[in-house]
Short mmCIF file of C-alpha atoms in Angstrom, two decimals:
data_model
loop_
_atom_site.label_atom_id
_atom_site.label_comp_id
_atom_site.label_asym_id
_atom_site.label_seq_id
_atom_site.Cartn_x
_atom_site.Cartn_y
_atom_site.Cartn_z
CA UNK A 9 97.83 27.75 114.88
CA UNK A 10 99.08 30.41 112.49
CA UNK A 11 100.48 27.69 110.24
CA UNK A 12 96.91 26.35 109.96
CA UNK A 13 95.80 29.80 108.81
CA UNK A 14 98.60 29.78 106.23
CA UNK A 15 97.46 26.41 104.88
CA UNK A 16 93.89 27.67 104.82
CA UNK A 17 94.85 30.55 102.53
CA UNK A 18 96.91 28.26 100.32
CA UNK A 19 93.87 26.03 99.84
CA UNK A 20 92.02 28.95 98.23
CA UNK A 21 94.46 28.94 95.30
CA UNK A 22 94.32 26.90 92.14
CA UNK A 23 96.02 23.46 92.42
CA UNK A 24 99.22 24.53 90.62
CA UNK A 25 99.50 27.80 92.49
CA UNK A 26 98.73 26.04 95.77
CA UNK A 27 101.60 23.59 95.26
CA UNK A 28 104.04 26.39 94.52
CA UNK A 29 102.76 28.54 97.37
CA UNK A 30 102.85 25.66 99.84
CA UNK A 31 106.43 24.77 98.87
CA UNK A 32 107.43 28.43 99.23
CA UNK A 33 105.64 28.88 102.57
CA UNK A 34 107.16 25.68 103.98
CA UNK A 35 110.64 26.94 103.09
CA UNK A 36 109.99 30.31 104.74
CA UNK A 37 108.55 28.67 107.86
CA UNK A 38 111.50 26.34 108.29
CA UNK A 39 114.20 28.89 107.59
CA UNK A 40 113.01 31.94 109.52
CA UNK A 41 110.13 30.64 111.59
CA UNK A 42 107.97 33.37 110.01
CA UNK A 43 104.58 32.70 108.51
CA UNK A 44 102.62 34.47 105.82
CA UNK A 45 99.04 35.38 105.04
CA UNK A 46 97.39 35.69 101.68
CA UNK A 47 95.23 38.69 100.88
CA UNK A 48 92.52 37.95 98.38
CA UNK A 49 89.62 40.18 97.40
CA UNK A 50 86.75 39.86 94.95
CA UNK A 51 85.32 43.36 95.20
CA UNK A 52 83.43 44.36 92.05
CA UNK A 53 84.08 40.93 90.59
CA UNK A 54 87.81 41.46 90.27
CA UNK A 55 90.55 39.93 92.44
CA UNK A 56 93.50 41.86 93.76
CA UNK A 57 96.88 40.35 92.97
CA UNK A 58 97.32 37.42 95.35
CA UNK A 59 100.42 37.69 97.47
CA UNK A 60 101.88 36.62 100.76
CA UNK A 61 102.73 39.01 103.57
CA UNK A 62 105.25 38.04 106.15
CA UNK A 63 103.62 37.98 109.56
CA UNK A 64 106.53 39.88 110.99
CA UNK A 65 104.97 42.98 109.40
CA UNK A 66 101.81 42.32 111.37
CA UNK A 67 103.73 41.33 114.49
CA UNK A 68 105.36 44.75 114.62
CA UNK A 69 101.91 46.22 115.20
CA UNK A 70 100.29 43.50 117.31
CA UNK A 71 103.19 43.90 119.76
CA UNK A 72 101.87 47.42 120.46
CA UNK A 73 99.01 48.23 122.81
CA UNK A 74 96.29 50.60 121.56
CA UNK A 75 96.55 54.12 122.94
CA UNK A 76 93.09 54.35 124.46
CA UNK A 77 91.24 57.62 124.96
CA UNK A 78 88.33 58.89 127.03
CA UNK A 79 85.45 61.08 125.91
CA UNK A 80 86.76 63.83 128.16
CA UNK A 81 90.12 63.74 126.36
CA UNK A 82 88.36 64.06 123.00
CA UNK A 83 86.38 67.04 124.25
CA UNK A 84 89.33 68.84 125.83
CA UNK A 85 91.48 68.26 122.76
CA UNK A 86 88.87 69.81 120.46
CA UNK A 87 88.54 72.97 122.51
CA UNK A 88 90.91 75.70 121.39
CA UNK A 89 91.76 73.64 118.30
CA UNK A 90 94.81 74.99 116.49
CA UNK A 91 96.51 73.85 113.29
CA UNK A 92 99.25 72.10 115.28
CA UNK A 93 96.69 70.22 117.38
CA UNK A 94 94.73 69.21 114.27
CA UNK A 95 97.89 67.83 112.64
CA UNK A 96 98.74 66.02 115.89
CA UNK A 97 95.26 64.47 115.80
CA UNK A 98 95.82 63.30 112.22
CA UNK A 99 99.10 61.62 113.11
CA UNK A 100 97.58 59.96 116.19
CA UNK A 101 94.80 58.47 114.04
CA UNK A 102 97.29 57.59 111.28
CA UNK A 103 99.48 55.57 113.68
CA UNK A 104 96.68 54.18 115.88
CA UNK A 105 94.40 52.68 113.22
CA UNK A 106 97.01 50.17 111.94
CA UNK A 107 97.59 48.93 115.51
CA UNK A 108 93.89 48.34 116.11
CA UNK A 109 93.42 46.74 112.70
CA UNK A 110 96.44 44.47 113.21
CA UNK A 111 94.98 42.94 116.38
CA UNK A 112 91.73 42.12 114.64
CA UNK A 113 93.53 40.68 111.61
CA UNK A 114 95.35 38.44 114.07
CA UNK A 115 91.97 37.30 115.44
CA UNK A 116 90.99 36.15 111.96
CA UNK A 117 94.16 34.10 111.71
CA UNK A 118 93.22 32.16 114.83
CA UNK A 119 89.72 31.27 113.68
CA UNK A 120 89.03 27.55 113.20
CA UNK A 121 89.90 26.42 109.71
CA UNK A 122 86.30 25.96 108.59
CA UNK A 123 85.38 29.53 109.60
CA UNK A 124 88.51 31.06 108.11
CA UNK A 125 87.64 29.73 104.66
CA UNK A 126 84.18 31.34 104.66
CA UNK A 127 84.07 33.82 101.73
CA UNK A 128 82.24 36.52 103.71
CA UNK A 129 84.69 36.41 106.60
CA UNK A 130 87.57 36.31 104.11
CA UNK A 131 86.22 39.46 102.46
CA UNK A 132 86.30 41.27 105.81
CA UNK A 133 89.83 39.97 106.40
CA UNK A 134 90.88 41.36 103.02
CA UNK A 135 89.26 44.74 103.74
CA UNK A 136 91.06 44.94 107.06
CA UNK A 137 94.41 43.99 105.58
CA UNK A 138 94.10 46.55 102.79
CA UNK A 139 93.18 49.30 105.28
CA UNK A 140 96.03 48.23 107.57
CA UNK A 141 98.46 48.40 104.67
CA UNK A 142 97.23 51.82 103.51
CA UNK A 143 97.33 53.48 106.93
CA UNK A 144 100.72 52.08 107.94
CA UNK A 145 102.22 53.38 104.68
CA UNK A 146 100.55 56.80 104.77
CA UNK A 147 103.25 59.49 105.14
CA UNK A 148 103.50 61.71 108.19
CA UNK A 149 100.97 64.55 108.10
CA UNK A 150 102.80 67.88 108.24
CA UNK A 151 100.46 70.47 106.71
CA UNK A 152 96.76 71.23 106.41
CA UNK A 153 96.90 70.02 102.81
CA UNK A 154 98.42 66.73 103.99
CA UNK A 155 95.59 66.47 106.49
CA UNK A 156 92.94 66.93 103.81
CA UNK A 157 94.49 64.10 101.80
CA UNK A 158 94.57 61.96 104.93
CA UNK A 159 90.90 62.77 105.58
CA UNK A 160 90.03 61.66 102.05
CA UNK A 161 91.71 58.33 102.79
CA UNK A 162 89.79 57.95 106.06
CA UNK A 163 86.49 58.71 104.31
CA UNK A 164 87.24 56.14 101.63
CA UNK A 165 87.95 53.46 104.22
CA UNK A 166 84.86 54.27 106.27
CA UNK A 167 82.75 53.88 103.15
CA UNK A 168 84.42 50.63 102.12
CA UNK A 169 84.01 49.22 105.62
CA UNK A 170 80.26 49.87 105.67
CA UNK A 171 80.15 46.37 104.15
CA UNK A 172 81.72 44.81 107.23
CA UNK A 173 78.62 44.23 109.37
CA UNK A 174 76.59 42.51 106.62
CA UNK A 175 79.60 40.39 105.64
CA UNK A 176 80.29 39.42 109.26
CA UNK A 177 76.60 38.64 109.73
CA UNK A 178 76.45 36.37 106.69
CA UNK A 179 79.75 34.76 107.59
CA UNK A 180 78.84 33.84 111.15
CA UNK A 181 75.37 32.71 110.03
CA UNK A 182 76.99 30.21 107.68
CA UNK A 183 79.37 29.09 110.46
CA UNK A 184 76.69 28.80 113.15
CA UNK A 185 76.46 25.00 112.86
CA UNK A 186 80.20 24.52 112.39
CA UNK A 187 81.79 26.51 115.23
CA UNK A 188 80.85 26.70 118.91
CA UNK A 189 78.43 29.63 119.43
CA UNK A 190 80.45 30.96 122.38
CA UNK A 191 83.59 31.17 120.24
CA UNK A 192 81.85 33.00 117.41
CA UNK A 193 80.10 35.34 119.86
CA UNK A 194 83.44 36.30 121.43
CA UNK A 195 84.91 36.84 117.98
CA UNK A 196 81.96 39.04 116.95
CA UNK A 197 82.15 41.04 120.17
CA UNK A 198 85.84 41.76 119.59
CA UNK A 199 85.29 42.66 115.94
CA UNK A 200 82.38 45.00 116.59
CA UNK A 201 83.76 46.87 119.59
CA UNK A 202 87.07 47.38 117.77
CA UNK A 203 85.15 48.56 114.71
CA UNK A 204 83.31 51.14 116.85
CA UNK A 205 86.63 52.32 118.27
CA UNK A 206 88.20 52.82 114.84
CA UNK A 207 85.16 54.62 113.47
CA UNK A 208 85.09 56.84 116.55
CA UNK A 209 88.69 57.93 116.01
CA UNK A 210 88.20 58.38 112.26
CA UNK A 211 84.88 60.23 112.47
CA UNK A 212 86.09 62.44 115.32
CA UNK A 213 89.10 63.56 113.31
CA UNK A 214 87.03 64.06 110.15
CA UNK A 215 84.51 66.26 111.94
CA UNK A 216 87.23 68.25 113.71
CA UNK A 217 88.93 68.81 110.35
CA UNK A 218 85.71 69.87 108.64
CA UNK A 219 84.84 72.24 111.48
CA UNK A 220 88.35 73.69 111.50
CA UNK A 221 88.25 74.29 107.73
CA UNK A 222 84.76 75.83 107.94
CA UNK A 223 85.84 78.23 110.66
CA UNK A 224 89.08 79.02 108.85
CA UNK A 225 87.16 79.72 105.65
CA UNK A 226 84.91 82.13 107.53
CA UNK A 227 87.92 83.77 109.20
CA UNK A 228 89.55 84.36 105.81
CA UNK A 229 86.33 85.46 104.15
CA UNK A 230 86.49 82.69 101.54
CA UNK A 231 83.37 81.58 99.69
CA UNK A 232 82.48 77.83 99.77
CA UNK A 233 83.70 77.32 96.23
CA UNK A 234 87.07 79.01 96.81
CA UNK A 235 90.09 76.77 97.31
CA UNK A 236 92.55 76.57 100.17
CA UNK A 237 95.27 75.73 97.64
CA UNK A 238 97.22 78.93 98.26
CA UNK A 239 97.05 78.57 102.03
CA UNK A 240 100.08 76.73 103.42
CA UNK A 241 99.29 77.38 107.07
CA UNK A 242 96.50 78.91 109.10
CA UNK A 243 97.05 82.50 110.20
CA UNK A 244 99.11 82.79 113.37
CA UNK A 245 96.95 82.54 116.47
CA UNK A 246 93.93 81.12 114.66
CA UNK A 247 91.96 78.60 116.74
CA UNK A 248 88.42 77.25 116.83
CA UNK A 249 86.15 75.94 119.59
CA UNK A 250 84.78 72.59 118.40
CA UNK A 251 84.52 69.15 120.00
CA UNK A 252 83.67 66.94 117.02
CA UNK A 253 81.15 64.12 117.38
CA UNK A 254 81.05 64.25 121.20
CA UNK A 255 78.36 66.08 123.19
CA UNK A 256 79.41 67.29 126.63
CA UNK A 257 75.82 67.98 127.75
CA UNK A 258 73.59 65.45 125.98
CA UNK A 259 70.07 65.42 127.43
CA UNK A 260 68.88 61.83 127.85
CA UNK A 261 65.17 62.63 127.77
CA UNK A 262 65.58 64.49 124.48
CA UNK A 263 67.33 61.48 122.94
CA UNK A 264 64.47 59.24 124.13
CA UNK A 265 61.83 61.54 122.63
CA UNK A 266 63.65 61.68 119.27
CA UNK A 267 64.06 57.90 119.15
CA UNK A 268 60.43 57.37 120.19
CA UNK A 269 59.21 59.62 117.40
CA UNK A 270 61.32 57.76 114.85
CA UNK A 271 60.22 54.31 116.07
CA UNK A 272 56.55 55.34 116.16
CA UNK A 273 56.75 56.52 112.56
CA UNK A 274 58.19 53.15 111.48
CA UNK A 275 55.30 51.17 112.97
CA UNK A 276 52.57 53.59 112.02
CA UNK A 277 53.72 53.37 108.40
CA UNK A 278 54.08 49.58 108.54
CA UNK A 279 50.64 48.94 110.08
CA UNK A 280 48.87 51.87 108.38
CA UNK A 281 48.03 53.39 111.74
CA UNK A 282 46.78 56.97 112.15
CA UNK A 283 49.55 59.38 113.17
CA UNK A 284 50.02 59.37 116.91
CA UNK A 285 48.41 55.99 117.51
CA UNK A 286 51.60 53.95 118.06
CA UNK A 287 52.36 53.07 121.68
CA UNK A 288 53.02 56.27 123.58
CA UNK A 289 56.42 56.68 125.22
CA UNK A 290 56.25 58.37 128.62
CA UNK A 291 59.51 59.74 130.02
CA UNK A 292 59.82 60.26 133.76
CA UNK A 293 62.43 60.63 136.46
CA UNK A 294 65.45 62.91 136.08
CA UNK A 295 64.34 64.32 132.74
CA UNK A 296 66.79 67.23 132.89
CA UNK A 297 69.84 64.99 133.38
CA UNK A 298 72.70 65.43 130.93
CA UNK A 299 75.90 63.50 130.36
CA UNK A 300 78.95 63.31 128.12
CA UNK A 301 78.55 60.90 125.22
CA UNK A 302 78.58 60.32 121.48
CA UNK A 303 74.87 60.85 120.69
CA UNK A 304 74.90 58.44 117.72
CA UNK A 305 75.90 55.58 120.05
CA UNK A 306 73.25 56.37 122.65
CA UNK A 307 70.57 56.87 120.00
CA UNK A 308 71.25 53.43 118.56
CA UNK A 309 70.81 51.77 121.97
CA UNK A 310 67.65 53.66 122.92
CA UNK A 311 66.10 53.32 119.48
CA UNK A 312 66.70 49.58 119.45
CA UNK A 313 65.09 49.10 122.87
CA UNK A 314 62.07 51.25 121.98
CA UNK A 315 61.67 49.52 118.64
CA UNK A 316 61.65 46.12 120.33
CA UNK A 317 59.13 47.31 122.91
CA UNK A 318 56.81 48.80 120.30
CA UNK A 319 56.97 45.66 118.16
CA UNK A 320 55.99 43.41 121.07
CA UNK A 321 53.28 45.74 122.40
CA UNK A 322 51.68 46.12 118.96
CA UNK A 323 51.96 42.36 118.37
CA UNK A 324 50.30 41.54 121.69
CA UNK A 325 47.42 43.95 121.21
CA UNK A 326 47.06 43.64 117.43
CA UNK A 327 43.57 42.18 117.84
CA UNK A 328 42.40 45.64 118.83
CA UNK A 329 43.17 46.86 115.33
CA UNK A 330 40.63 44.44 113.86
CA UNK A 331 38.07 44.74 116.63
CA UNK A 332 34.75 46.27 115.67
CA UNK A 333 34.00 47.10 119.27
CA UNK A 334 35.19 50.57 120.28
CA UNK A 335 38.36 50.68 122.37
CA UNK A 336 38.33 53.12 125.24
CA UNK A 337 41.46 55.21 125.45
CA UNK A 338 44.68 54.46 123.50
CA UNK A 339 44.93 51.35 121.34
CA UNK A 340 48.08 50.26 123.17
CA UNK A 341 49.43 50.55 126.70
CA UNK A 342 52.25 53.06 127.00
CA UNK A 343 55.97 52.34 127.18
CA UNK A 344 57.49 53.94 130.25
CA UNK A 345 61.06 55.25 130.23
CA UNK A 346 62.59 56.19 133.57
CA UNK A 347 65.80 58.24 133.69
CA UNK A 348 67.93 58.11 136.86
CA UNK A 349 71.12 60.10 137.35
CA UNK A 350 73.80 59.89 140.01
CA UNK A 351 77.03 61.88 140.14
CA UNK A 352 78.86 59.30 138.03
CA UNK A 353 76.22 57.34 136.09
CA UNK A 354 73.07 57.55 134.03
CA UNK A 355 70.59 54.66 134.13
CA UNK A 356 67.65 54.41 131.72
CA UNK A 357 64.88 51.84 132.22
CA UNK A 358 62.51 50.98 129.36
CA UNK A 359 59.38 49.17 130.58
CA UNK A 360 56.72 47.71 128.31
CA UNK A 361 53.66 45.46 128.48
CA UNK A 362 54.50 43.39 125.43
CA UNK A 363 54.12 40.01 127.13
CA UNK A 364 57.78 39.32 127.88
CA UNK A 365 60.39 37.21 126.09
CA UNK A 366 59.80 33.50 125.60
CA UNK A 367 61.73 31.27 128.00
CA UNK A 368 63.11 29.42 124.98
CA UNK A 369 64.76 32.53 123.56
CA UNK A 370 65.63 34.48 126.73
CA UNK A 371 68.97 32.71 127.48
CA UNK A 372 70.22 33.52 123.99
CA UNK A 373 69.19 37.14 123.41
CA UNK A 374 72.81 38.30 123.65
CA UNK A 375 74.10 35.73 121.19
CA UNK A 376 74.78 36.51 117.55
CA UNK A 377 74.78 32.93 116.35
CA UNK A 378 72.59 30.66 118.46
CA UNK A 379 70.41 28.56 116.08
CA UNK A 380 67.28 30.28 117.39
CA UNK A 381 68.68 33.60 116.15
CA UNK A 382 71.15 32.72 113.39
CA UNK A 383 68.33 32.34 110.86
CA UNK A 384 67.76 36.10 111.10
CA UNK A 385 71.37 36.78 110.13
CA UNK A 386 70.63 35.42 106.67
CA UNK A 387 68.60 38.61 106.12
CA UNK A 388 71.95 40.35 105.69
CA UNK A 389 71.98 38.91 102.17
CA UNK A 390 69.34 41.55 101.32
CA UNK A 391 71.55 44.56 102.16
CA UNK A 392 74.94 45.74 100.97
CA UNK A 393 76.02 48.02 103.77
CA UNK A 394 75.15 48.80 107.36
CA UNK A 395 76.77 51.13 109.87
CA UNK A 396 74.61 50.33 112.92
CA UNK A 397 73.07 53.81 113.04
CA UNK A 398 69.46 54.86 113.45
CA UNK A 399 69.43 57.01 110.30
CA UNK A 400 70.04 54.38 107.63
CA UNK A 401 66.49 53.35 106.74
CA UNK A 402 67.34 54.08 103.08
CA UNK A 403 69.63 51.02 102.98
CA UNK A 404 68.36 48.88 105.89
CA UNK A 405 64.63 47.97 105.85
CA UNK A 406 63.39 49.10 109.28
CA UNK A 407 61.19 46.07 109.99
CA UNK A 408 63.61 43.37 108.87
CA UNK A 409 65.04 41.48 111.84
CA UNK A 410 68.71 40.53 111.88
CA UNK A 411 68.80 39.14 115.42
CA UNK A 412 71.49 41.74 115.87
CA UNK A 413 70.05 44.78 117.65
CA UNK A 414 70.28 43.78 121.32
CA UNK A 415 73.83 42.35 121.14
CA UNK A 416 74.99 45.38 119.17
CA UNK A 417 73.36 47.72 121.72
CA UNK A 418 75.31 46.04 124.51
CA UNK A 419 78.53 46.37 122.47
CA UNK A 420 77.92 50.12 122.07
CA UNK A 421 77.25 50.52 125.79
CA UNK A 422 80.26 48.49 126.89
CA UNK A 423 82.61 50.38 124.60
CA UNK A 424 82.46 53.33 127.00
CA UNK A 425 82.19 51.23 130.19
CA UNK A 426 78.39 50.91 130.33
CA UNK A 427 76.03 47.99 129.94
CA UNK A 428 72.60 46.90 128.71
CA UNK A 429 70.56 44.28 130.55
CA UNK A 430 67.08 42.86 130.07
CA UNK A 431 64.65 41.37 132.59
CA UNK A 432 61.59 39.56 131.29
CA UNK A 433 58.35 39.46 133.27
CA UNK A 434 56.60 36.37 131.82
CA UNK A 435 53.13 37.12 130.54
CA UNK A 436 53.48 40.84 131.24
CA UNK A 437 56.41 42.61 129.62
CA UNK A 438 60.08 43.52 129.70
CA UNK A 439 62.23 45.90 131.71
CA UNK A 440 65.42 46.86 129.83
CA UNK A 441 68.18 48.76 131.63
CA UNK A 442 70.92 50.90 130.11
CA UNK A 443 73.76 52.05 132.36
CA UNK A 444 76.25 54.62 131.07
CA UNK A 445 79.11 56.54 132.74
CA UNK A 446 78.19 60.19 133.01
CA UNK A 447 81.48 62.09 133.25
CA UNK A 448 83.33 60.87 130.16
CA UNK A 449 86.34 59.75 132.21
CA UNK A 450 86.22 56.03 131.34
CA UNK A 451 88.72 54.79 128.74
CA UNK A 452 87.63 52.81 125.71
CA UNK A 453 86.84 49.21 126.59
CA UNK A 454 88.85 47.57 123.83
CA UNK A 455 90.98 44.46 124.06
CA UNK A 456 94.25 44.25 122.20
CA UNK A 457 95.16 40.64 122.81
CA UNK A 458 93.18 37.68 121.61
CA UNK A 459 91.02 36.58 124.54
CA UNK A 460 89.62 33.28 123.33
#
């Protein structure tokens, strides 16, 4: 099948170049049984130089398994963070990112021909190959100054890859009628969970590095504008107590309240409602329960579920907004959130009275590309970047539907061994359940090998 991918890339060239490239690739395939892939990019209206890469370069990395981590390992590593541990973290990320990227690049190469030629999917392929090439060639990090340069490279790639979700969305929307939905859904699941894993490693190291430098600056008495240029190494014995983007004692109820406030503001602004009149969110159960997590991941899940509940409740009772007759009590029935905690797990139930999910749509709520949902993916044409976070209303219109939120929430939950499920009560409402491991001892749920 890789030879099909090679022919697909050749077809993107001009006729003369395609003939030459095809003749060259046929010779390589017959003589060494190696195949090549073309990297092409049109970022900012300019193409990178088109060239073939021997797949043996990629094979060297796809033959390796990712070195998976747990949240507990991230927390324990960050505590008593020394210069040597920070540099070890940099080199782990430096060597691990190319492995994870290589497996996803390989997934692209096994896409059906018609999907592989899609310009949006090809753009993501090109971004991944360029990042893979940069990280595999980055020299070993030996000093704090090396680490700062490495961090600059990570930041650049994170910014560039904020285009990935919109490009994937547009690409699969255009392939929805051409490729089996199950195949595209599996592809999207692999792409997104791997993307979360890479961003987790990159962002964790960036935050650890920033915290280390901040504490070192304070230890040395340097002002913010003063440079570290004269500092080759940290003073002997210097260490800091930071754990990066992970929270060891995240309070679930507090996350729910924060997400509820944000979601209420969105709908009160959209429907010109008085402050405080959006559906009330009542939190009950084990409200003091805490667990180990990355708060940004949990916030995305909870916010998405509350946003869906509020939208359906307001839609079902919208007639009350226009009614001249006085309404006793709140305009809308409340949304109830129940938190349950065992020794090893946290379960959150979100219950609403929004009327339930239509029987026509219910079987496909977890799909990215079913025809009933794919039309929403075309809304990605209106945005340039998206990171699947709750705090990006400046670039992602909060009321625009992408048909993306529920599947992405499940991807976030499953990354750390959890799950999201939805039960519809026809004519009444929805109960959504989020289950998450509590102790941080579950390894990343990422798949190296192609599973479809």
